[in-house]
Amino acid sequence: MGNDSDVRVEPLRKPRKCPECGRPSTRENYPFCSDRCRQLDLSRWLTGSYAIPVTEDESKPGGEEQ
């Protein structure tokens, strides 16, 4: 085995920018850079700021099946 200084640690994931502020993410708060940015994102989800719009399926008029 020999010399431990030759051992190289590979990161688990590729570095990524924080989706809130653009700074490099940290392992503890991935994909965010800090607890603050993580909490901001959670707050947006809980208040409904992030919502998937729902549209009616136009192929079934009036809910009738043919």
PDB file of N, CA and C in Angstrom:
ATOM      1  N   MET A   1       0.821  -1.196   0.000  1.00  0.00           N
ATOM      2  CA  MET A   1       0.000   0.000   0.000  1.00  0.00           C
ATOM      3  C   MET A   1       0.858   1.250   0.000  1.00  0.00           C
ATOM      4  N   GLY A   2       1.816   1.345   0.861  1.00  0.00           N
ATOM      5  CA  GLY A   2       2.791   2.410   0.744  1.00  0.00           C
ATOM      6  C   GLY A   2       2.353   3.754   1.275  1.00  0.00           C
ATOM      7  N   ASN A   3       2.579   4.772   0.474  1.00  0.00           N
ATOM      8  CA  ASN A   3       2.430   6.157   0.882  1.00  0.00           C
ATOM      9  C   ASN A   3       0.972   6.625   0.775  1.00  0.00           C
ATOM     10  N   ASP A   4       0.416   7.135   1.898  1.00  0.00           N
ATOM     11  CA  ASP A   4      -0.971   7.612   1.904  1.00  0.00           C
ATOM     12  C   ASP A   4      -1.140   8.934   1.162  1.00  0.00           C
ATOM     13  N   SER A   5      -0.049   9.656   0.927  1.00  0.00           N
ATOM     14  CA  SER A   5      -0.173  10.939   0.235  1.00  0.00           C
ATOM     15  C   SER A   5      -0.506  10.756  -1.246  1.00  0.00           C
ATOM     16  N   ASP A   6      -0.378   9.523  -1.756  1.00  0.00           N
ATOM     17  CA  ASP A   6      -0.717   9.246  -3.148  1.00  0.00           C
ATOM     18  C   ASP A   6      -2.208   8.977  -3.339  1.00  0.00           C
ATOM     19  N   VAL A   7      -2.947   8.833  -2.231  1.00  0.00           N
ATOM     20  CA  VAL A   7      -4.374   8.532  -2.300  1.00  0.00           C
ATOM     21  C   VAL A   7      -5.120   9.793  -2.715  1.00  0.00           C
ATOM     22  N   ARG A   8      -5.995   9.637  -3.677  1.00  0.00           N
ATOM     23  CA  ARG A   8      -6.766  10.775  -4.184  1.00  0.00           C
ATOM     24  C   ARG A   8      -8.248  10.511  -3.944  1.00  0.00           C
ATOM     25  N   VAL A   9      -8.934  11.458  -3.365  1.00  0.00           N
ATOM     26  CA  VAL A   9     -10.358  11.336  -3.085  1.00  0.00           C
ATOM     27  C   VAL A   9     -11.125  11.981  -4.227  1.00  0.00           C
ATOM     28  N   GLU A  10     -12.025  11.235  -4.824  1.00  0.00           N
ATOM     29  CA  GLU A  10     -12.863  11.749  -5.905  1.00  0.00           C
ATOM     30  C   GLU A  10     -14.177  12.270  -5.316  1.00  0.00           C
ATOM     31  N   PRO A  11     -14.666  13.405  -5.769  1.00  0.00           N
ATOM     32  CA  PRO A  11     -15.950  13.906  -5.278  1.00  0.00           C
ATOM     33  C   PRO A  11     -17.086  12.969  -5.679  1.00  0.00           C
ATOM     34  N   LEU A  12     -18.126  12.930  -4.843  1.00  0.00           N
ATOM     35  CA  LEU A  12     -19.270  12.068  -5.115  1.00  0.00           C
ATOM     36  C   LEU A  12     -20.101  12.576  -6.287  1.00  0.00           C
ATOM     37  N   ARG A  13     -20.214  13.882  -6.422  1.00  0.00           N
ATOM     38  CA  ARG A  13     -21.000  14.481  -7.503  1.00  0.00           C
ATOM     39  C   ARG A  13     -20.198  15.597  -8.148  1.00  0.00           C
ATOM     40  N   LYS A  14     -20.612  15.947  -9.335  1.00  0.00           N
ATOM     41  CA  LYS A  14     -19.997  17.093  -9.999  1.00  0.00           C
ATOM     42  C   LYS A  14     -20.427  18.360  -9.267  1.00  0.00           C
ATOM     43  N   PRO A  15     -19.537  19.337  -9.131  1.00  0.00           N
ATOM     44  CA  PRO A  15     -19.933  20.604  -8.512  1.00  0.00           C
ATOM     45  C   PRO A  15     -21.053  21.256  -9.322  1.00  0.00           C
ATOM     46  N   ARG A  16     -21.963  21.881  -8.632  1.00  0.00           N
ATOM     47  CA  ARG A  16     -23.116  22.488  -9.269  1.00  0.00           C
ATOM     48  C   ARG A  16     -23.390  23.841  -8.635  1.00  0.00           C
ATOM     49  N   LYS A  17     -23.916  24.758  -9.406  1.00  0.00           N
ATOM     50  CA  LYS A  17     -24.257  26.069  -8.868  1.00  0.00           C
ATOM     51  C   LYS A  17     -25.552  25.980  -8.072  1.00  0.00           C
ATOM     52  N   CYS A  18     -25.629  26.780  -7.030  1.00  0.00           N
ATOM     53  CA  CYS A  18     -26.832  26.867  -6.207  1.00  0.00           C
ATOM     54  C   CYS A  18     -27.966  27.432  -7.064  1.00  0.00           C
ATOM     55  N   PRO A  19     -29.142  26.797  -7.070  1.00  0.00           N
ATOM     56  CA  PRO A  19     -30.247  27.305  -7.889  1.00  0.00           C
ATOM     57  C   PRO A  19     -30.811  28.640  -7.389  1.00  0.00           C
ATOM     58  N   GLU A  20     -30.514  29.007  -6.147  1.00  0.00           N
ATOM     59  CA  GLU A  20     -31.012  30.269  -5.596  1.00  0.00           C
ATOM     60  C   GLU A  20     -30.109  31.450  -5.912  1.00  0.00           C
ATOM     61  N   CYS A  21     -28.786  31.287  -5.678  1.00  0.00           N
ATOM     62  CA  CYS A  21     -27.893  32.449  -5.794  1.00  0.00           C
ATOM     63  C   CYS A  21     -26.743  32.257  -6.773  1.00  0.00           C
ATOM     64  N   GLY A  22     -26.509  31.037  -7.239  1.00  0.00           N
ATOM     65  CA  GLY A  22     -25.465  30.800  -8.227  1.00  0.00           C
ATOM     66  C   GLY A  22     -24.091  30.491  -7.664  1.00  0.00           C
ATOM     67  N   ARG A  23     -23.931  30.536  -6.335  1.00  0.00           N
ATOM     68  CA  ARG A  23     -22.635  30.181  -5.747  1.00  0.00           C
ATOM     69  C   ARG A  23     -22.456  28.668  -5.792  1.00  0.00           C
ATOM     70  N   PRO A  24     -21.222  28.178  -5.644  1.00  0.00           N
ATOM     71  CA  PRO A  24     -20.994  26.725  -5.656  1.00  0.00           C
ATOM     72  C   PRO A  24     -21.732  26.038  -4.505  1.00  0.00           C
ATOM     73  N   SER A  25     -22.323  24.885  -4.768  1.00  0.00           N
ATOM     74  CA  SER A  25     -23.060  24.159  -3.737  1.00  0.00           C
ATOM     75  C   SER A  25     -22.099  23.506  -2.752  1.00  0.00           C
ATOM     76  N   THR A  26     -22.626  23.184  -1.571  1.00  0.00           N
ATOM     77  CA  THR A  26     -21.837  22.488  -0.555  1.00  0.00           C
ATOM     78  C   THR A  26     -22.399  21.095  -0.361  1.00  0.00           C
ATOM     79  N   ARG A  27     -21.578  20.200   0.145  1.00  0.00           N
ATOM     80  CA  ARG A  27     -22.009  18.822   0.370  1.00  0.00           C
ATOM     81  C   ARG A  27     -23.143  18.762   1.393  1.00  0.00           C
ATOM     82  N   GLU A  28     -23.062  19.583   2.432  1.00  0.00           N
ATOM     83  CA  GLU A  28     -24.062  19.549   3.505  1.00  0.00           C
ATOM     84  C   GLU A  28     -25.441  20.016   3.048  1.00  0.00           C
ATOM     85  N   ASN A  29     -25.496  20.918   2.086  1.00  0.00           N
ATOM     86  CA  ASN A  29     -26.774  21.507   1.658  1.00  0.00           C
ATOM     87  C   ASN A  29     -27.094  21.252   0.198  1.00  0.00           C
ATOM     88  N   TYR A  30     -26.458  20.277  -0.419  1.00  0.00           N
ATOM     89  CA  TYR A  30     -26.603  20.010  -1.850  1.00  0.00           C
ATOM     90  C   TYR A  30     -28.067  19.939  -2.254  1.00  0.00           C
ATOM     91  N   PRO A  31     -28.505  20.550  -3.311  1.00  0.00           N
ATOM     92  CA  PRO A  31     -27.774  21.274  -4.340  1.00  0.00           C
ATOM     93  C   PRO A  31     -27.599  22.756  -4.029  1.00  0.00           C
ATOM     94  N   PHE A  32     -27.871  23.161  -2.799  1.00  0.00           N
ATOM     95  CA  PHE A  32     -27.765  24.567  -2.424  1.00  0.00           C
ATOM     96  C   PHE A  32     -26.406  24.863  -1.806  1.00  0.00           C
ATOM     97  N   CYS A  33     -26.087  26.156  -1.667  1.00  0.00           N
ATOM     98  CA  CYS A  33     -24.789  26.551  -1.111  1.00  0.00           C
ATOM     99  C   CYS A  33     -24.856  26.744   0.396  1.00  0.00           C
ATOM    100  N   SER A  34     -26.042  26.950   0.931  1.00  0.00           N
ATOM    101  CA  SER A  34     -26.166  27.233   2.361  1.00  0.00           C
ATOM    102  C   SER A  34     -27.553  26.832   2.850  1.00  0.00           C
ATOM    103  N   ASP A  35     -27.684  26.815   4.174  1.00  0.00           N
ATOM    104  CA  ASP A  35     -28.982  26.513   4.769  1.00  0.00           C
ATOM    105  C   ASP A  35     -29.995  27.602   4.407  1.00  0.00           C
ATOM    106  N   ARG A  36     -29.537  28.836   4.295  1.00  0.00           N
ATOM    107  CA  ARG A  36     -30.426  29.944   3.938  1.00  0.00           C
ATOM    108  C   ARG A  36     -31.074  29.717   2.581  1.00  0.00           C
ATOM    109  N   CYS A  37     -30.274  29.366   1.575  1.00  0.00           N
ATOM    110  CA  CYS A  37     -30.821  29.133   0.233  1.00  0.00           C
ATOM    111  C   CYS A  37     -31.744  27.914   0.225  1.00  0.00           C
ATOM    112  N   ARG A  38     -31.399  26.904   0.998  1.00  0.00           N
ATOM    113  CA  ARG A  38     -32.237  25.703   1.084  1.00  0.00           C
ATOM    114  C   ARG A  38     -33.599  26.050   1.685  1.00  0.00           C
ATOM    115  N   GLN A  39     -33.594  26.877   2.739  1.00  0.00           N
ATOM    116  CA  GLN A  39     -34.839  27.282   3.387  1.00  0.00           C
ATOM    117  C   GLN A  39     -35.682  28.190   2.483  1.00  0.00           C
ATOM    118  N   LEU A  40     -35.034  29.051   1.706  1.00  0.00           N
ATOM    119  CA  LEU A  40     -35.774  29.901   0.761  1.00  0.00           C
ATOM    120  C   LEU A  40     -36.527  29.055  -0.259  1.00  0.00           C
ATOM    121  N   ASP A  41     -35.866  28.029  -0.771  1.00  0.00           N
ATOM    122  CA  ASP A  41     -36.498  27.152  -1.750  1.00  0.00           C
ATOM    123  C   ASP A  41     -37.666  26.394  -1.121  1.00  0.00           C
ATOM    124  N   LEU A  42     -37.470  25.884   0.085  1.00  0.00           N
ATOM    125  CA  LEU A  42     -38.542  25.172   0.779  1.00  0.00           C
ATOM    126  C   LEU A  42     -39.735  26.093   1.008  1.00  0.00           C
ATOM    127  N   SER A  43     -39.466  27.328   1.397  1.00  0.00           N
ATOM    128  CA  SER A  43     -40.536  28.297   1.618  1.00  0.00           C
ATOM    129  C   SER A  43     -41.347  28.538   0.349  1.00  0.00           C
ATOM    130  N   ARG A  44     -40.670  28.609  -0.788  1.00  0.00           N
ATOM    131  CA  ARG A  44     -41.386  28.808  -2.053  1.00  0.00           C
ATOM    132  C   ARG A  44     -42.286  27.623  -2.376  1.00  0.00           C
ATOM    133  N   TRP A  45     -41.812  26.409  -2.102  1.00  0.00           N
ATOM    134  CA  TRP A  45     -42.652  25.230  -2.344  1.00  0.00           C
ATOM    135  C   TRP A  45     -43.872  25.244  -1.423  1.00  0.00           C
ATOM    136  N   LEU A  46     -43.662  25.578  -0.149  1.00  0.00           N
ATOM    137  CA  LEU A  46     -44.757  25.530   0.819  1.00  0.00           C
ATOM    138  C   LEU A  46     -45.797  26.624   0.605  1.00  0.00           C
ATOM    139  N   THR A  47     -45.395  27.761   0.058  1.00  0.00           N
ATOM    140  CA  THR A  47     -46.356  28.842  -0.183  1.00  0.00           C
ATOM    141  C   THR A  47     -47.024  28.744  -1.546  1.00  0.00           C
ATOM    142  N   GLY A  48     -46.615  27.783  -2.362  1.00  0.00           N
ATOM    143  CA  GLY A  48     -47.239  27.588  -3.659  1.00  0.00           C
ATOM    144  C   GLY A  48     -46.638  28.417  -4.774  1.00  0.00           C
ATOM    145  N   SER A  49     -45.484  29.022  -4.527  1.00  0.00           N
ATOM    146  CA  SER A  49     -44.835  29.798  -5.588  1.00  0.00           C
ATOM    147  C   SER A  49     -44.417  28.915  -6.751  1.00  0.00           C
ATOM    148  N   TYR A  50     -44.053  27.680  -6.433  1.00  0.00           N
ATOM    149  CA  TYR A  50     -43.738  26.709  -7.477  1.00  0.00           C
ATOM    150  C   TYR A  50     -44.992  25.870  -7.670  1.00  0.00           C
ATOM    151  N   ALA A  51     -45.641  26.016  -8.790  1.00  0.00           N
ATOM    152  CA  ALA A  51     -46.853  25.254  -9.050  1.00  0.00           C
ATOM    153  C   ALA A  51     -46.850  24.777 -10.493  1.00  0.00           C
ATOM    154  N   ILE A  52     -47.368  23.599 -10.691  1.00  0.00           N
ATOM    155  CA  ILE A  52     -47.490  23.044 -12.032  1.00  0.00           C
ATOM    156  C   ILE A  52     -48.896  23.367 -12.522  1.00  0.00           C
ATOM    157  N   PRO A  53     -49.025  24.137 -13.600  1.00  0.00           N
ATOM    158  CA  PRO A  53     -50.359  24.496 -14.079  1.00  0.00           C
ATOM    159  C   PRO A  53     -51.114  23.266 -14.589  1.00  0.00           C
ATOM    160  N   VAL A  54     -52.383  23.232 -14.293  1.00  0.00           N
ATOM    161  CA  VAL A  54     -53.230  22.121 -14.716  1.00  0.00           C
ATOM    162  C   VAL A  54     -54.160  22.615 -15.808  1.00  0.00           C
ATOM    163  N   THR A  55     -54.234  21.878 -16.901  1.00  0.00           N
ATOM    164  CA  THR A  55     -55.157  22.214 -17.982  1.00  0.00           C
ATOM    165  C   THR A  55     -56.093  21.039 -18.197  1.00  0.00           C
ATOM    166  N   GLU A  56     -57.291  21.346 -18.603  1.00  0.00           N
ATOM    167  CA  GLU A  56     -58.265  20.300 -18.883  1.00  0.00           C
ATOM    168  C   GLU A  56     -57.884  19.573 -20.160  1.00  0.00           C
ATOM    169  N   ASP A  57     -58.115  18.285 -20.195  1.00  0.00           N
ATOM    170  CA  ASP A  57     -57.842  17.482 -21.381  1.00  0.00           C
ATOM    171  C   ASP A  57     -58.965  17.730 -22.386  1.00  0.00           C
ATOM    172  N   GLU A  58     -58.638  18.355 -23.500  1.00  0.00           N
ATOM    173  CA  GLU A  58     -59.641  18.723 -24.501  1.00  0.00           C
ATOM    174  C   GLU A  58     -60.111  17.540 -25.336  1.00  0.00           C
ATOM    175  N   SER A  59     -59.473  16.394 -25.225  1.00  0.00           N
ATOM    176  CA  SER A  59     -59.889  15.237 -26.016  1.00  0.00           C
ATOM    177  C   SER A  59     -61.140  14.570 -25.444  1.00  0.00           C
ATOM    178  N   LYS A  60     -61.531  14.942 -24.224  1.00  0.00           N
ATOM    179  CA  LYS A  60     -62.723  14.370 -23.606  1.00  0.00           C
ATOM    180  C   LYS A  60     -63.698  15.496 -23.269  1.00  0.00           C
ATOM    181  N   PRO A  61     -64.477  15.964 -24.234  1.00  0.00           N
ATOM    182  CA  PRO A  61     -65.402  17.071 -23.969  1.00  0.00           C
ATOM    183  C   PRO A  61     -66.507  16.663 -22.997  1.00  0.00           C
ATOM    184  N   GLY A  62     -66.674  17.445 -21.943  1.00  0.00           N
ATOM    185  CA  GLY A  62     -67.751  17.207 -20.999  1.00  0.00           C
ATOM    186  C   GLY A  62     -67.614  15.928 -20.203  1.00  0.00           C
ATOM    187  N   GLY A  63     -66.493  15.294 -20.248  1.00  0.00           N
ATOM    188  CA  GLY A  63     -66.278  14.079 -19.495  1.00  0.00           C
ATOM    189  C   GLY A  63     -66.955  12.862 -20.092  1.00  0.00           C
ATOM    190  N   GLU A  64     -67.544  12.994 -21.285  1.00  0.00           N
ATOM    191  CA  GLU A  64     -68.219  11.866 -21.920  1.00  0.00           C
ATOM    192  C   GLU A  64     -67.223  11.002 -22.675  1.00  0.00           C
ATOM    193  N   GLU A  65     -67.390   9.698 -22.558  1.00  0.00           N
ATOM    194  CA  GLU A  65     -66.541   8.784 -23.313  1.00  0.00           C
ATOM    195  C   GLU A  65     -67.326   8.234 -24.484  1.00  0.00           C
ATOM    196  N   GLN A  66     -66.655   8.008 -25.607  1.00  0.00           N
ATOM    197  CA  GLN A  66     -67.360   7.494 -26.777  1.00  0.00           C
ATOM    198  C   GLN A  66     -66.858   6.143 -27.147  1.00  0.00           C
TER     199      GLN A  66
END
